[in-house]
Amino acid sequence: MEHKKTIDAKIERALEGLDGIQRAAAQPWLYSRVMGRLQREEKTVWESIGSFLSKPAVAMAGLTTILVLNLFVLFKQNSLQDATAVAGANQGVQITDSESIIASNSSFDYENLVQP
Amino acid sequence: MQKNQGLDERILVNQLKQGDETAFKTIVANWQDMVYNTALGIVQNAEDAEDIAQEVFVQVYQSINSFKGDSKFSTWLYRITITKSLDHERRKKRKKRFAFVKSLFGEESEVVIHPPDFNHPGVVLDKKEDAAALFAAIAGLPENQRIAFTLHKVEGLSYQEVSDVMKTTVSSVESLMHRARINLKKLLEVYYKEKG
């Protein structure tokens, strides 16, 4: 019983242990240390761009965009080739290779050429 | 007086936003003890607290434009300090766990052990021993109770100020303080019983 009373008294005293506490002072060189850190952490523009691009989300988004653009161009090219081949077939000519397709798409009228 | 202080704060913050290094120097000089003392109360280690204080001011310099002036500048500083201190503690705990796991596999590693009797330099001389026991018990409190208790007892903030920093209500702070006191009593009882 006496022991409990002693412990309770100690607890109460400990709980008052921070009464009258003064603020601890920082070291006087804190500002120069902070400036030193800031100079070390200063990044160049290219470093900032590099670190932005190397973020996983940004890198993934970039790769996906490139992939989608590639697929789009490929799909467009295929449908253009198909359309030209159909047009060629309708004219009775079987055009398959890309050079012939380009040639058949562009015409040069020698006869009506305006002379200087 | 308080109005003038608020005005000075705003002027300094605006000057820093424009990249004025003299303003930054004044800010560090004005608030370094507040930041250091808060960090010291949380991490209970002078070296770590100094490191955290540096990190806090680096962040202030780098993200001053995100301070919109909705709260007092000191409130914003307290929040950064608490976040940095808790992050620092978590990092340290992770390191300790990793070192422990490494030691299980027989690899040599340095396990950092803090002395249980942290002595705050601002404690009154005849209360050093009691304060050391109390600080050891504070370290065993849940995070929210620890922050509320430290801000109120070590930094001397009112419940209203603590609630502003913790973005909560005054009644929540009262409740946190009440629970902290109950838990501290339990922790101190264990400590004194073991000590004999």
Short mmCIF file of C-alpha atoms in Angstrom, two decimals, chain B:
data_model
loop_
_atom_site.label_atom_id
_atom_site.label_comp_id
_atom_site.label_asym_id
_atom_site.label_seq_id
_atom_site.Cartn_x
_atom_site.Cartn_y
_atom_site.Cartn_z
CA MET B 1 1.88 43.96 -30.70
CA GLN B 2 0.43 40.73 -32.09
CA LYS B 3 -1.00 42.66 -35.05
CA ASN B 4 2.44 44.10 -35.82
CA GLN B 5 3.95 40.65 -35.57
CA GLY B 6 1.41 39.33 -38.09
CA LEU B 7 2.21 42.22 -40.42
CA ASP B 8 5.96 41.58 -40.12
CA GLU B 9 5.31 37.91 -40.88
CA ARG B 10 3.41 38.76 -44.04
CA ILE B 11 6.08 41.20 -45.19
CA LEU B 12 8.84 38.65 -44.63
CA VAL B 13 6.89 35.91 -46.42
CA ASN B 14 6.21 38.19 -49.40
CA GLN B 15 9.86 39.19 -49.56
CA LEU B 16 10.91 35.55 -49.49
CA LYS B 17 8.43 34.76 -52.25
CA GLN B 18 10.31 37.32 -54.34
CA GLY B 19 13.56 35.48 -53.60
CA ASP B 20 14.92 37.86 -50.97
CA GLU B 21 17.67 36.00 -49.08
CA THR B 22 17.84 38.58 -46.30
CA ALA B 23 14.19 37.88 -45.55
CA PHE B 24 14.99 34.18 -45.43
CA LYS B 25 17.84 34.83 -43.00
CA THR B 26 15.47 36.78 -40.75
CA ILE B 27 12.87 34.00 -40.95
CA VAL B 28 15.46 31.40 -39.91
CA ALA B 29 16.68 33.64 -37.06
CA ASN B 30 13.13 34.31 -35.82
CA TRP B 31 11.81 30.76 -35.91
CA GLN B 32 14.82 28.46 -35.62
CA ASP B 33 14.41 27.87 -31.87
CA MET B 34 10.70 27.13 -32.25
CA VAL B 35 11.39 24.59 -35.01
CA TYR B 36 14.36 23.03 -33.22
CA ASN B 37 12.55 22.77 -29.87
CA THR B 38 9.49 21.15 -31.46
CA ALA B 39 11.60 18.62 -33.35
CA LEU B 40 13.64 17.95 -30.22
CA GLY B 41 10.47 17.30 -28.22
CA ILE B 42 9.32 14.74 -30.78
CA VAL B 43 12.52 12.91 -31.73
CA GLN B 44 14.27 13.39 -28.37
CA ASN B 45 17.72 13.59 -29.92
CA ALA B 46 19.70 16.81 -30.36
CA GLU B 47 21.53 15.79 -33.56
CA ASP B 48 18.39 14.53 -35.24
CA ALA B 49 16.49 17.65 -34.19
CA GLU B 50 19.14 19.86 -35.77
CA ASP B 51 19.01 17.84 -38.95
CA ILE B 52 15.22 18.14 -39.04
CA ALA B 53 15.39 21.91 -38.40
CA GLN B 54 17.65 22.23 -41.46
CA GLU B 55 15.26 20.14 -43.56
CA VAL B 56 12.31 22.28 -42.42
CA PHE B 57 13.95 25.54 -43.52
CA VAL B 58 15.07 24.02 -46.82
CA GLN B 59 11.43 23.11 -47.46
CA VAL B 60 10.28 26.58 -46.39
CA TYR B 61 12.65 28.14 -48.92
CA GLN B 62 11.63 25.76 -51.70
CA SER B 63 7.87 25.78 -51.15
CA ILE B 64 7.16 29.25 -49.77
CA ASN B 65 4.89 29.89 -52.77
CA SER B 66 2.55 27.17 -51.57
CA PHE B 67 1.97 29.13 -48.35
CA LYS B 68 -1.22 31.05 -49.06
CA GLY B 69 -1.51 32.78 -45.72
CA ASP B 70 -4.71 30.96 -44.68
CA SER B 71 -3.07 30.15 -41.36
CA LYS B 72 -0.36 31.85 -39.34
CA PHE B 73 3.15 31.36 -40.68
CA SER B 74 4.17 29.73 -37.38
CA THR B 75 1.27 27.25 -37.71
CA TRP B 76 2.53 26.29 -41.16
CA LEU B 77 6.04 25.92 -39.77
CA TYR B 78 4.81 23.70 -36.92
CA ARG B 79 3.05 21.45 -39.44
CA ILE B 80 6.17 21.07 -41.57
CA THR B 81 8.28 20.39 -38.47
CA ILE B 82 5.90 17.72 -37.18
CA THR B 83 5.68 16.01 -40.57
CA LYS B 84 9.47 16.03 -40.96
CA SER B 85 10.01 14.77 -37.41
CA LEU B 86 7.56 11.90 -37.82
CA ASP B 87 9.07 11.01 -41.23
CA HIS B 88 12.51 11.04 -39.63
CA GLU B 89 11.32 8.70 -36.88
CA ARG B 90 9.74 6.30 -39.37
CA ARG B 91 12.94 6.24 -41.44
CA LYS B 92 14.94 5.53 -38.31
CA LYS B 93 12.60 2.72 -37.25
CA ARG B 94 12.83 1.18 -40.72
CA LYS B 95 16.63 1.35 -40.53
CA LYS B 96 16.56 -0.29 -37.09
CA ARG B 97 14.30 -3.09 -38.35
CA PHE B 98 16.54 -3.60 -41.39
CA ALA B 99 19.65 -3.67 -39.20
CA PHE B 100 17.95 -6.20 -36.94
CA VAL B 101 17.04 -8.45 -39.89
CA LYS B 102 20.60 -8.14 -41.22
CA SER B 103 21.99 -9.10 -37.81
CA LEU B 104 19.79 -12.22 -37.87
CA PHE B 105 21.54 -13.28 -41.07
CA GLY B 106 24.90 -12.72 -39.45
CA GLU B 107 25.81 -9.59 -41.39
CA GLU B 108 27.60 -6.91 -39.46
CA SER B 109 25.50 -3.83 -38.93
CA GLU B 110 25.39 -0.93 -36.57
CA VAL B 111 22.20 -0.88 -34.53
CA VAL B 112 21.54 2.60 -33.20
CA ILE B 113 20.29 2.51 -29.64
CA HIS B 114 19.02 5.68 -27.99
CA PRO B 115 19.69 6.23 -24.35
CA PRO B 116 16.36 6.00 -22.50
CA ASP B 117 17.06 9.09 -20.43
CA PHE B 118 16.85 11.99 -22.83
CA ASN B 119 17.63 15.29 -21.13
CA HIS B 120 15.96 18.34 -22.58
CA PRO B 121 18.29 21.34 -22.09
CA GLY B 122 15.40 23.61 -21.10
CA VAL B 123 14.22 21.55 -18.13
CA VAL B 124 14.52 23.11 -14.68
CA LEU B 125 17.50 21.66 -12.83
CA ASP B 126 15.63 20.00 -9.95
CA LYS B 127 13.20 18.36 -12.37
CA LYS B 128 15.77 16.74 -14.65
CA GLU B 129 15.12 13.20 -13.44
CA ASP B 130 11.32 13.50 -13.48
CA ALA B 131 11.41 15.08 -16.94
CA ALA B 132 13.64 12.30 -18.27
CA ALA B 133 11.13 9.69 -17.03
CA LEU B 134 8.28 11.68 -18.55
CA PHE B 135 10.04 12.03 -21.92
CA ALA B 136 10.65 8.27 -21.99
CA ALA B 137 6.93 7.73 -21.36
CA ILE B 138 5.94 10.33 -23.99
CA ALA B 139 7.92 8.31 -26.56
CA GLY B 140 5.54 5.42 -25.91
CA LEU B 141 2.37 7.40 -26.68
CA PRO B 142 0.38 7.05 -29.90
CA GLU B 143 1.38 9.68 -32.51
CA ASN B 144 -1.56 12.09 -32.12
CA GLN B 145 -1.40 12.13 -28.34
CA ARG B 146 2.36 12.59 -28.47
CA ILE B 147 2.09 15.56 -30.83
CA ALA B 148 -0.67 17.25 -28.82
CA PHE B 149 1.17 16.69 -25.53
CA THR B 150 4.52 17.89 -26.91
CA LEU B 151 3.05 21.03 -28.49
CA HIS B 152 1.20 21.91 -25.29
CA LYS B 153 3.80 20.97 -22.69
CA VAL B 154 7.14 21.47 -24.48
CA GLU B 155 6.23 24.34 -26.79
CA GLY B 156 3.67 25.88 -24.43
CA LEU B 157 0.92 26.23 -27.05
CA SER B 158 -2.68 26.72 -25.94
CA TYR B 159 -5.29 24.08 -26.84
CA GLN B 160 -6.58 26.48 -29.52
CA GLU B 161 -3.12 26.78 -31.08
CA VAL B 162 -2.58 23.02 -30.89
CA SER B 163 -5.92 22.46 -32.63
CA ASP B 164 -4.90 24.92 -35.40
CA VAL B 165 -1.63 23.08 -35.97
CA MET B 166 -3.27 19.65 -35.90
CA LYS B 167 -6.24 20.83 -38.00
CA THR B 168 -8.74 19.61 -35.44
CA THR B 169 -11.14 21.01 -32.83
CA VAL B 170 -10.30 22.21 -29.35
CA SER B 171 -12.45 19.47 -27.84
CA SER B 172 -10.47 16.85 -29.81
CA VAL B 173 -7.26 18.28 -28.38
CA GLU B 174 -8.76 18.15 -24.88
CA SER B 175 -9.64 14.52 -25.46
CA LEU B 176 -6.15 13.74 -26.82
CA MET B 177 -4.57 15.39 -23.80
CA HIS B 178 -6.83 13.50 -21.41
CA ARG B 179 -6.00 10.14 -23.03
CA ALA B 180 -2.31 11.06 -23.18
CA ARG B 181 -2.31 11.72 -19.43
CA ILE B 182 -4.00 8.38 -18.69
CA ASN B 183 -1.52 6.51 -20.91
CA LEU B 184 1.42 8.37 -19.41
CA LYS B 185 0.33 7.36 -15.93
CA LYS B 186 0.22 3.71 -17.01
CA LEU B 187 3.63 3.92 -18.70
CA LEU B 188 5.20 5.71 -15.74
CA GLU B 189 3.73 3.16 -13.34
CA VAL B 190 5.41 0.35 -15.27
CA TYR B 191 8.66 2.31 -15.34
CA TYR B 192 8.71 3.05 -11.60
CA LYS B 193 7.66 -0.50 -10.68
CA GLU B 194 10.51 -1.91 -12.77
CA LYS B 195 12.94 0.60 -11.33
CA GLY B 196 11.84 -0.37 -7.81
#
